Short mmCIF file of C-alpha atoms in Angstrom, two decimals:
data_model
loop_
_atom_site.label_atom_id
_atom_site.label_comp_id
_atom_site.label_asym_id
_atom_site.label_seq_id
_atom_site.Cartn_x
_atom_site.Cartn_y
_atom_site.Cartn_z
CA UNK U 23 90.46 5.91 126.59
CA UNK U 24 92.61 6.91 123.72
CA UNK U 25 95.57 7.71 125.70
CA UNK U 26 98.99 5.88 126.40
CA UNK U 27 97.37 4.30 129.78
CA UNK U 28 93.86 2.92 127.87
CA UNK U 29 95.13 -0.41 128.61
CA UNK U 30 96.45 0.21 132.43
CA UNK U 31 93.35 2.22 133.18
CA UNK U 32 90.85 -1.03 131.80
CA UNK U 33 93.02 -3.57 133.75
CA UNK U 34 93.10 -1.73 137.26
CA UNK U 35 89.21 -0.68 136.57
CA UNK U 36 88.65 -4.74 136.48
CA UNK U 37 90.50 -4.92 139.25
CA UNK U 38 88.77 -2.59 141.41
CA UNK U 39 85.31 -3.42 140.28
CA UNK U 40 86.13 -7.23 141.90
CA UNK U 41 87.32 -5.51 144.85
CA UNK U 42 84.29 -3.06 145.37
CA UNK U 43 81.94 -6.46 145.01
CA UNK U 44 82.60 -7.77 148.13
CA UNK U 45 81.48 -6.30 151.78
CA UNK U 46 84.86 -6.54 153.50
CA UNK U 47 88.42 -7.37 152.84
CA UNK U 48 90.50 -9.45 153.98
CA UNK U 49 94.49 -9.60 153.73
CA UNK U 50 93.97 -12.37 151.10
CA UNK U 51 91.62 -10.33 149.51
CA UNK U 52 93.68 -7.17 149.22
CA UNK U 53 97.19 -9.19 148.39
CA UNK U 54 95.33 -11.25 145.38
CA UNK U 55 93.95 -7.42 144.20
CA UNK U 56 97.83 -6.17 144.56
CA UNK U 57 98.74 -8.84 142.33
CA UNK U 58 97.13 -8.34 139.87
CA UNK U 59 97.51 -4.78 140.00
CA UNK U 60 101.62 -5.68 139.69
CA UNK U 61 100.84 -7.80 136.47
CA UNK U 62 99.12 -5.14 134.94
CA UNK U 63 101.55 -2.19 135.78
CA UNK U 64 104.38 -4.23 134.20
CA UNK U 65 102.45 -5.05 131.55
CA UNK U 66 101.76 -1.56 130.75
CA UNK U 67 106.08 -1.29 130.22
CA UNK U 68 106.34 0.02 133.92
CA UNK U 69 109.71 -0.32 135.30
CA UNK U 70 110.41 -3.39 137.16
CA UNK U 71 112.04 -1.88 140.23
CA UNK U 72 109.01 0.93 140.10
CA UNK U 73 106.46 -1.81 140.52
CA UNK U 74 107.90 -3.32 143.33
CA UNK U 75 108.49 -0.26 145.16
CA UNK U 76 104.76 0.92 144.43
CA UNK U 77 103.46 -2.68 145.60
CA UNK U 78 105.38 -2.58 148.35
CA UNK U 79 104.11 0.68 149.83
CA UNK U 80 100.70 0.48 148.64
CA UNK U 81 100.57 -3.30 150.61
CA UNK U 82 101.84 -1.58 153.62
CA UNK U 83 98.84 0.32 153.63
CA UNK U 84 96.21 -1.44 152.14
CA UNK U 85 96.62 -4.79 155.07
CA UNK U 86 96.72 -2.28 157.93
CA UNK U 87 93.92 -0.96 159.71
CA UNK U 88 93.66 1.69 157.57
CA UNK U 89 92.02 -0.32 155.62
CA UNK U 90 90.34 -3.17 157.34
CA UNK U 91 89.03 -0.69 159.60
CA UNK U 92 87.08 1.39 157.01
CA UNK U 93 83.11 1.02 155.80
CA UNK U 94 84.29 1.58 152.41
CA UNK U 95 87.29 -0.92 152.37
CA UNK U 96 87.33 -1.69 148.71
CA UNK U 97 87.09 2.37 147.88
CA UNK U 98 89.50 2.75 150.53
CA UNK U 99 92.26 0.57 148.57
CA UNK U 100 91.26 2.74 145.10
CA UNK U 101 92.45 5.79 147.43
CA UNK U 102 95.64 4.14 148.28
CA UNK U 103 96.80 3.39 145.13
CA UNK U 104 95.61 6.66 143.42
CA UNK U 105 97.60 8.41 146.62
CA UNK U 106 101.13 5.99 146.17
CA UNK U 107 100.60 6.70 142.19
CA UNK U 108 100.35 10.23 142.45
CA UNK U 109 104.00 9.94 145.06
CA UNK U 110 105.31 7.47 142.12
CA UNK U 111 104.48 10.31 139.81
CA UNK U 112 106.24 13.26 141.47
CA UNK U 113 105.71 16.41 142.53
CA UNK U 114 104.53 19.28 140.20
CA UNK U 115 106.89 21.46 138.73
CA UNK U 116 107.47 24.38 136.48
CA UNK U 117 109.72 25.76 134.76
CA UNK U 118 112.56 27.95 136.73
CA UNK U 119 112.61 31.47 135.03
CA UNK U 120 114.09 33.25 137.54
CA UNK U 121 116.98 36.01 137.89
CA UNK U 122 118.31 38.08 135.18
CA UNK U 123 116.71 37.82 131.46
CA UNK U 124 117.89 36.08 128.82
CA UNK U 125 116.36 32.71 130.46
CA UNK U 126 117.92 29.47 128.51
CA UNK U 127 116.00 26.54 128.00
CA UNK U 128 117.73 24.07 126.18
CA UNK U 129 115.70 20.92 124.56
CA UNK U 130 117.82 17.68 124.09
CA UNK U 131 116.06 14.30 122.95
CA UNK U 132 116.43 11.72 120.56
CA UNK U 133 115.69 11.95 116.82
CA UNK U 134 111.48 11.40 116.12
CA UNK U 135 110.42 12.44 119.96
CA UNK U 136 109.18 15.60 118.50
CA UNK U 137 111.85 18.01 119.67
CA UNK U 138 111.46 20.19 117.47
CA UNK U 139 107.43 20.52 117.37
CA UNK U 140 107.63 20.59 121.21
CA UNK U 141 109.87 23.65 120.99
CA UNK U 142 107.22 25.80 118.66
CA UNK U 143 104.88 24.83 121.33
CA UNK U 144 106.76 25.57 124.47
CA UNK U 145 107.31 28.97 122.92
CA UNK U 146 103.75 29.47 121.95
CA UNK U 147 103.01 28.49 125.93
CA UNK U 148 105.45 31.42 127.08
CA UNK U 149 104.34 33.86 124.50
CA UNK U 150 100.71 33.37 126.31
CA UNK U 151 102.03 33.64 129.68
CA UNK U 152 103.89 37.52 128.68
CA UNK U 153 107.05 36.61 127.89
CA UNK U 154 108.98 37.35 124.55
CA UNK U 155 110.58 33.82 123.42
CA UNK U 156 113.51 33.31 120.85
CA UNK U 157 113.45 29.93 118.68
CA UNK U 158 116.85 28.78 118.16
CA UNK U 159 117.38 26.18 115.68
CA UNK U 160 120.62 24.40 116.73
CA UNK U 161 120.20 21.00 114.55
CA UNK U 162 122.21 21.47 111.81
CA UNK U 163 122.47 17.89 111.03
CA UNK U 164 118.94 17.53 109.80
CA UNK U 165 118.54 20.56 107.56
CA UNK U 166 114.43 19.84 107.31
CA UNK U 167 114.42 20.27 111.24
CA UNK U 168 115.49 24.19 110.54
CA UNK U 169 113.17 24.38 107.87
CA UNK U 170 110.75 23.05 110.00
CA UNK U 171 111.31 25.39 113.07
CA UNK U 172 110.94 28.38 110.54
CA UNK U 173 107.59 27.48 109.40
CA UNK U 174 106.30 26.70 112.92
CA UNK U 175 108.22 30.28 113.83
CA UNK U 176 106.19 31.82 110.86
CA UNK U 177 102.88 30.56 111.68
CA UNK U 178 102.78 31.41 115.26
CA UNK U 179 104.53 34.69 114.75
CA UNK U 180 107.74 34.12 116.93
CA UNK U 181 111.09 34.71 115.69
CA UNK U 182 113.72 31.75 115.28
CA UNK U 183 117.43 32.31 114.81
CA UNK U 184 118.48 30.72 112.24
CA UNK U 185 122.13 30.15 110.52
CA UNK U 186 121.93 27.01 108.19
CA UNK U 187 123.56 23.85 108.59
CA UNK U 188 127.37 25.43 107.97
CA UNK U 189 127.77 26.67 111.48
CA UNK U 190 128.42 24.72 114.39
CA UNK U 191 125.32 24.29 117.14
CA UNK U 192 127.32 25.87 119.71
CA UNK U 193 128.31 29.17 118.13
CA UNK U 194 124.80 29.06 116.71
CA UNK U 195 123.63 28.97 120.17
CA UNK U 196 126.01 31.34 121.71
CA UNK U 197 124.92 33.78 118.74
CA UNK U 198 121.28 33.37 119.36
CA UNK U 199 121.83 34.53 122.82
CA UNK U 200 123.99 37.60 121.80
CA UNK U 201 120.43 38.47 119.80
CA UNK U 202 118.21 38.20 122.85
CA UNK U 203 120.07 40.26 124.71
CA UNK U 204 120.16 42.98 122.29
CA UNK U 205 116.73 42.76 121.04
CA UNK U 206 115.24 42.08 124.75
CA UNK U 207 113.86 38.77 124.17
CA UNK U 208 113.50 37.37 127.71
CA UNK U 209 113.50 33.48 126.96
CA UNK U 210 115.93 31.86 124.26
CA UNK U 211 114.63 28.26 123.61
CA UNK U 212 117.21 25.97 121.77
CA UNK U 213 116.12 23.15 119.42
CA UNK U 214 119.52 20.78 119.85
CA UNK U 215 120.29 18.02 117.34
CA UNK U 216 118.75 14.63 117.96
CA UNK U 217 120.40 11.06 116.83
CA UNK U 218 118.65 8.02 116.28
CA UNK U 219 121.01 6.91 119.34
CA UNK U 220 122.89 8.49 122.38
CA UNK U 221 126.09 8.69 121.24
CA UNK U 222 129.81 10.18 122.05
CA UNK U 223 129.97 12.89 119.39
CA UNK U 224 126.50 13.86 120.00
CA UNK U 225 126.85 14.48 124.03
CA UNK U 226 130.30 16.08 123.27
CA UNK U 227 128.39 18.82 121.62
CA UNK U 228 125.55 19.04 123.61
CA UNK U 229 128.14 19.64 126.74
CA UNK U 230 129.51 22.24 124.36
CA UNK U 231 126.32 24.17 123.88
CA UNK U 232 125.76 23.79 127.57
CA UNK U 233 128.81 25.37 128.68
CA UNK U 234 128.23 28.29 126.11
CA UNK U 235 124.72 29.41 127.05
CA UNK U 236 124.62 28.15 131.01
CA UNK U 237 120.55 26.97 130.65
CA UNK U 238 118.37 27.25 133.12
CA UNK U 239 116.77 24.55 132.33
CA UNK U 240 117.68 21.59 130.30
CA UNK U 241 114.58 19.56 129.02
CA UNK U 242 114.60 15.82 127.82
CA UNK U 243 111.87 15.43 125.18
CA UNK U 244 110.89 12.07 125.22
CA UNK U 245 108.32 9.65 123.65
CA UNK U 246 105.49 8.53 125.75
CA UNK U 247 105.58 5.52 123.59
CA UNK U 248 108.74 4.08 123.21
CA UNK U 249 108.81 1.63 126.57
CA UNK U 250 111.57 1.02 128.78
CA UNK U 251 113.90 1.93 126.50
CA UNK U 252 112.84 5.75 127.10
CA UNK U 253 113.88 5.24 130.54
CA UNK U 254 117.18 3.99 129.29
CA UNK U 255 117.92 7.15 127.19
CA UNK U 256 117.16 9.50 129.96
CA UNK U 257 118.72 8.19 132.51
CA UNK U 258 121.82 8.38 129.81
CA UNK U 259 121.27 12.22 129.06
CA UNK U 260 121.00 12.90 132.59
CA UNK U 261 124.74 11.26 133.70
CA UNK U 262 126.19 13.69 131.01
CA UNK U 263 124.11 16.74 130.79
CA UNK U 264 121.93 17.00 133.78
CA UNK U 265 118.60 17.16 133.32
CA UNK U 266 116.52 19.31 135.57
CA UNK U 267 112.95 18.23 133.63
CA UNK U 268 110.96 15.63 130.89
CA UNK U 269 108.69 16.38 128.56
CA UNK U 270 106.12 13.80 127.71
CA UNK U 271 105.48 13.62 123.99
CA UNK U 272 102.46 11.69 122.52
CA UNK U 273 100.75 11.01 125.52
CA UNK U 274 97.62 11.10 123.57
CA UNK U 275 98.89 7.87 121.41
CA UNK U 276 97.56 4.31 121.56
CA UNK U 277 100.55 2.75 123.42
CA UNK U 278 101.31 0.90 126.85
CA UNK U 279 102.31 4.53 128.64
CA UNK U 280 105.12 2.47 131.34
CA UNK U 281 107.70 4.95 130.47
CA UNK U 282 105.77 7.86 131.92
CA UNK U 283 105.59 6.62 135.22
CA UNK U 284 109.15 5.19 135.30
CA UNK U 285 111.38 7.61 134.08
CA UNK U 286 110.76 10.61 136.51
CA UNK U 287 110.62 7.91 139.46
CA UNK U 288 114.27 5.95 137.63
CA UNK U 289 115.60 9.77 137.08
CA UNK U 290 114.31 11.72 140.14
CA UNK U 291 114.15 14.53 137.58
CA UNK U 292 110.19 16.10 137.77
CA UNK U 293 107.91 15.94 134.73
CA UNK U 294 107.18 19.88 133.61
CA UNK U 295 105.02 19.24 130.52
CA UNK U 296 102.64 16.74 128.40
CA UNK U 297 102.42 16.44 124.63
CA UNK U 298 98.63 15.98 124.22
CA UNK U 299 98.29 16.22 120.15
CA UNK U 300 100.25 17.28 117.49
CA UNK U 301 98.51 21.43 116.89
CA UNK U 302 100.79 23.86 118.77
CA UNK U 303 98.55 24.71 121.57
CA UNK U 304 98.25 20.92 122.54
CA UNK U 305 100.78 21.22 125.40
CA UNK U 306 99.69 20.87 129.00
CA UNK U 307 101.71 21.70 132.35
CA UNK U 308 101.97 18.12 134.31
CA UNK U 309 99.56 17.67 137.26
CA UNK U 310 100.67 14.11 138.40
CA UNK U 311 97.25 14.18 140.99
CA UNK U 312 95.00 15.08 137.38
CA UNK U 313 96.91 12.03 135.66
CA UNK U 314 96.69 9.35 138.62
CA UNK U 315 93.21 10.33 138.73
CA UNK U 316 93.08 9.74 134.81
CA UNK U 317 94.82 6.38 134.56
CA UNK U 318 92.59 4.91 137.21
CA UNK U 319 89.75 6.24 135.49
CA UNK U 320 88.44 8.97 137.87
CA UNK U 321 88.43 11.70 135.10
CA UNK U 322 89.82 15.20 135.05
CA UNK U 323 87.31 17.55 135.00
CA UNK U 324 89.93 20.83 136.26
CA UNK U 325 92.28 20.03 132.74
CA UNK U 326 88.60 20.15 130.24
CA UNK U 327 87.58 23.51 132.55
CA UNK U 328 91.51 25.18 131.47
CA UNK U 329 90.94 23.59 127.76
CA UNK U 330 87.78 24.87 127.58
CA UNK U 331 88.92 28.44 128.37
CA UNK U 332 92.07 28.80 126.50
CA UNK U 333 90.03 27.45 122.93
CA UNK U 334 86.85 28.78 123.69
CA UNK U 335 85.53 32.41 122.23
CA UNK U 336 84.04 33.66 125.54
CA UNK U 337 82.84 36.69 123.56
CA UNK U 338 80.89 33.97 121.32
CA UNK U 339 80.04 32.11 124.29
CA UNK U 340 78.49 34.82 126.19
CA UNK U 341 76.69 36.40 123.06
CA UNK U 342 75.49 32.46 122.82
CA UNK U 343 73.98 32.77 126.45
CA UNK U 344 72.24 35.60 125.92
CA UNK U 345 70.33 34.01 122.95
CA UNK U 346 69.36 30.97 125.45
CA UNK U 347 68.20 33.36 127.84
CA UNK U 348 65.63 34.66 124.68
CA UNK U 349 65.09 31.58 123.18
CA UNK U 350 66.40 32.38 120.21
CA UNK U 351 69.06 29.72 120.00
CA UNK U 352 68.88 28.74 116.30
CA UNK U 353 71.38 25.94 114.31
CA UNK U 354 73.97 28.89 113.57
CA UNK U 355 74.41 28.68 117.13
CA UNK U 356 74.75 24.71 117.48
CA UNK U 357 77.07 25.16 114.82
CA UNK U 358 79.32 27.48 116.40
CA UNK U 359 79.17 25.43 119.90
CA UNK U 360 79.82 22.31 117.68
CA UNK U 361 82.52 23.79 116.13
CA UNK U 362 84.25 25.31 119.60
CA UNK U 363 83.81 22.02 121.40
CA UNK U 364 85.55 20.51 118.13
CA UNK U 365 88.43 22.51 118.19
CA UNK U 366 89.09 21.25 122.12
CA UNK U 367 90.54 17.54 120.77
CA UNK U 368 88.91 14.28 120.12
CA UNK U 369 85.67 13.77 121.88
CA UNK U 370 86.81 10.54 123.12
CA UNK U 371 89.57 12.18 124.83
CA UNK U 372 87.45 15.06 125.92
CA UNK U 373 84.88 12.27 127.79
CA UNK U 374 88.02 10.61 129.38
CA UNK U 375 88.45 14.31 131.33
CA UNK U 376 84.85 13.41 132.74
CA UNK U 377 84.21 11.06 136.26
CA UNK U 378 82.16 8.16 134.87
CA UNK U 379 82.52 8.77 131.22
CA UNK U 380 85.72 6.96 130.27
CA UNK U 381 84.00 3.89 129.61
CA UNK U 382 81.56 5.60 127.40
CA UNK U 383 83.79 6.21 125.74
CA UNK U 384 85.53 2.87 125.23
CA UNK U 385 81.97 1.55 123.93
CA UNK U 386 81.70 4.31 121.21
CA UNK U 387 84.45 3.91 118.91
CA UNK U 388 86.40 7.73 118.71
CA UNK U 389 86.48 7.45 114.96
CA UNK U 390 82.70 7.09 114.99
CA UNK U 391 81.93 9.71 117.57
CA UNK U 392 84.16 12.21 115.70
CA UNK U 393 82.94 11.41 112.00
CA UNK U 394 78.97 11.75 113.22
CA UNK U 395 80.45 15.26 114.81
CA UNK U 396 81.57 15.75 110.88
CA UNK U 397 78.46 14.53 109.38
CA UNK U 398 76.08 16.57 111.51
CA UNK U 399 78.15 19.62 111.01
CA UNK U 400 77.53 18.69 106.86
CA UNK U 401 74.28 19.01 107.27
CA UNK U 402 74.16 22.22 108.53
CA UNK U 403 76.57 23.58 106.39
CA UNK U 404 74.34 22.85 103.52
CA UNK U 405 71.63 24.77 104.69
CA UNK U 406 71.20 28.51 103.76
CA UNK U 407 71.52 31.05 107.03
CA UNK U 408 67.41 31.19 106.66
CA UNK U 409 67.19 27.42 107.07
CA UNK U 410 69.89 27.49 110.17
CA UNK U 411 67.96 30.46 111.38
CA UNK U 412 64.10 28.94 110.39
CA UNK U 413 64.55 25.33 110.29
CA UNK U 414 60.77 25.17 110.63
CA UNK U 415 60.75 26.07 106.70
CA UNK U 416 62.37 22.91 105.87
CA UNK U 417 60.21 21.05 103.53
CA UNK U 418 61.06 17.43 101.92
CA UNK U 419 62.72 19.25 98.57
CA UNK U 420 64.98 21.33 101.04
CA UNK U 421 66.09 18.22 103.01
CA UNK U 422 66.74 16.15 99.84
CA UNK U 423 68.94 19.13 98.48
CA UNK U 424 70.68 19.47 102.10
CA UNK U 425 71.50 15.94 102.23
CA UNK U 426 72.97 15.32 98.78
CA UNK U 427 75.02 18.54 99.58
CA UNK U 428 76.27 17.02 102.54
CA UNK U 429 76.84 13.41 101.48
CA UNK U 430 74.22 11.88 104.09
CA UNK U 431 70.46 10.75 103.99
CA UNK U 432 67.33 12.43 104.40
CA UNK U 433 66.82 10.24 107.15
CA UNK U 434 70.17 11.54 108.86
CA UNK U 435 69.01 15.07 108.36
CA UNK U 436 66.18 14.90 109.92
CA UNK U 437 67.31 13.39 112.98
CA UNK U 438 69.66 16.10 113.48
CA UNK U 439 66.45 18.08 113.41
CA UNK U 440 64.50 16.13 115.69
CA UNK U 441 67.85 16.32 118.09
CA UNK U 442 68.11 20.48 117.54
CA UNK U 443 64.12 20.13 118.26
CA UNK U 444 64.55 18.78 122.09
CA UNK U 445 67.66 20.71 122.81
CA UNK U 446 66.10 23.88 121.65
CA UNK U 447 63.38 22.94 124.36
CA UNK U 448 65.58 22.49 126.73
CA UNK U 449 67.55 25.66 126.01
CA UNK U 450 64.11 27.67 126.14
CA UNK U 451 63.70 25.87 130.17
CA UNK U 452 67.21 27.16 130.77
CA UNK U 453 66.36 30.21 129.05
CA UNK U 454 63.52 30.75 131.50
CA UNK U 455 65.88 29.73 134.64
CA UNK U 456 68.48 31.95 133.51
CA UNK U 457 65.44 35.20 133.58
CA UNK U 458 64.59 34.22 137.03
CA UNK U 459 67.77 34.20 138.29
CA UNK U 460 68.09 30.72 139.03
CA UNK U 461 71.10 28.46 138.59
CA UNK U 462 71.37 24.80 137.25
CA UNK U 463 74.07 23.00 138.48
CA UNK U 464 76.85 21.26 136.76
CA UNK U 465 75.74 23.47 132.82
CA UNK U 466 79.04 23.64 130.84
CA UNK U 467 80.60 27.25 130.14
CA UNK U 468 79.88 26.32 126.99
CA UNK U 469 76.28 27.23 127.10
CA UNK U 470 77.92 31.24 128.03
CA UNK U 471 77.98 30.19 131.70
CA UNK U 472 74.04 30.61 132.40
CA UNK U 473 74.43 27.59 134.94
CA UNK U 474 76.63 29.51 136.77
#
């Protein structure tokens, strides 16, 4: 699981596989399971007082009859904790954008949490959703982070006010929202200065821009992967500027992931959004019930569905599922599925989203699932559209050319062909089903919905 929780979710699997080994439970049983699901929590950078709060009311549970009572006892205890971690985790909330327009969201964080990335993307998010955001870039003691904001602004075509590192953040800010209100942008979003620590001077000002723009929401970016120490800095951002929500940066990175349960449970302040990847669309809403069910390896299947529809060309898609239903699905086809699944994320995080598949996923290294995706996509790319579209004509002088072209073997290429071979079978059955009207369960949208 290449996530902040791989190791949490591989220790509390273990633990849970021991448990679902034996018939029934006993109290000894269940306390020696809550042990070591303590060890590995803390291990995994959670809060102290978090762990013994979450121990405490999962064991006042789990020894009941609720438990020994059950036919399932050990699956019963996997339902208690994912229940208690989903309480630990908070409620779901989103942002509060409403009353009169110009809504203020102000982002405060420390310098390297990805502020300033997190603000493109939060915009981008709105944008999507109808509104008409305003970038405001407000740290003017890092003159690359304005450059920066205006690039991102560029790219995704959204405006960012902008006026250099001379003027101070809170007249920038106070200026910024002058513009929305004359140019009807209904969301302002401000991109505050960051330190490498909290400090006096730097909370004095952030006060400052507070009291000039009134936010509706001020947002502590934080780093998924900085430990208990991110717990420490917003619980210190909260005492001075009140907080009303986090969001969780690099939650995709390779790091013990503690800090994301503790600080909304330390804070009390909800979790509104998680940094999944550095592109601008890699920003999710937080469902703590889709991330409990994550960390203890249950999958997420609802979060790959919404992926899959806000990166997928459903136009492509269906035009692909009519093609199935003719058998004509040819390699310019797999390519352009290859490429769509691609542009979802990592396939190792993509099988993490799936019940079951997690550990899959843990036995084929990401790097190497991604770089075959690479490879394979090579090899067609050094065909001509005939050979995509007739693959049949490819003779051994065509597959030598097609796998210098794509740095690979002949052997490799015509693997991929023997591959294409059964799934172009197998599209043809669906094909057939799809003519007759019937439906096969569980076929991704991917294939233009022809399961249904």
């Amino acid at each position: 699981m290449c996530s902040v929780f791989e190791n949490l979710t591989d220790k509390l699997q273990a633990v849970f596989d021991r448990l679902a080994g034996r018939g029934k439970l006993s109290e000894q049983d269940v306390e020696a399971a809550l042990r070591e699901v303590r060890l590995a929590l803390l291990e995994a950078d959670v809060n102290y007082k978090v762990v013994k709060e979450f121990i405490a009311r999962v064991k006042e549970r789990a020894v009941g009859a609720e438990v020994m009572r059950s036919l399932t006892p050990a699956q019963q205890v996997v339902k208690i904790v994912h229940e208690e971690l989903i309480r630990t985790l908070g409620e779901p909330s989103r942002l509060n954008l409403s009353g009169p327009t110009p809504h203020v969201i102000m982002l405060v964080g420390l310098q390297g949490s990805g502020k300033t990335t997190t603000a493109a993307k939060l915009a981008l998010t709105l944008r999507k959703s109808g509104h008409r955001p305003l970038l405001v870039a407000a740290d003017t003691y890092r003159p690359a982070a304005i450059t920066q904001l205006e690039v991102l602004g560029r790219q995704l075509e959204i405006p960012v006010h902008s006026e250099g590192a001379a003027v101070a953040p809170p007249r920038i800010c106070a200026n910024a929202l002058r513009r929305a209100r004359e140019s009807a942008y209904d969301v302002v979003i401000l991109d505050t200065a960051g330190r490498l620590q909290i400090d006096e001077r730097m909370m004095t000002e952030l006060e400052q821009v507070k009291q000039q723009t009134k936010p509706d929401e001020v947002l502590l970016v934080a780093d998924a992967m900085t430990g208990q120490d991110a717990v420490r800095v917003a619980s210190g951002f909260h005492e001075r500027v009140g907080l009303t929500g986090l969001i969780l940066t690099k939650v995709d990175g390779d790091a013990r992931g503690g800090a994301a349960i503790s600080m909304r449970e330390v804070t009390g302040v909800p979790i509104k959004y998680l940094g999944m990847g550095e592109k601008t669309e890699a920003l999710e809403p937080y469902h703590p019930d889709r991330l409990a069910s994550r960390i203890l390896g249950m999958g997420d299947m609802l979060s790959l569905i919404e992926r899959a529809e806000a990166t997928m060309d459903q136009k492509k898609a269906e035009a692909v599922g009519r093609r199935i239903i003719k058998g004509e699905f040819d390699l310019e086809d797999f390519l352009g599925q290859l490429q769509e699944v691609r542009k979802m994320g990592p396939l190792s995080q993509l099988l993490d989203m799936i019940p079951g598949m997690s550990r899959l996923g843990e036995q084929i290294a990401p790097e190497v699932t991604d770089q075959q995706m690479k490879r394979v996509e090579a090899i067609i790319n050094s065909m001509t559209v005939e050979e995509r579209r007739h693959p049949e004509i490819l003779n051994a002088s065509r597959k030598r050319r097609i796998a210098r072209g794509s740095g690979t073997s002949v052997q490799e290429v015509n693997q991929l062909l023997s591959q294409f071979r059964q799934m172009q079978r197998l599209m043809k059955q669906l094909g057939g089903m799809g003519k007759r009207g019937r439906r096969l369960p569980g076929l991704p949208s991917l294939f233009g919905g022809i399961g249904g």
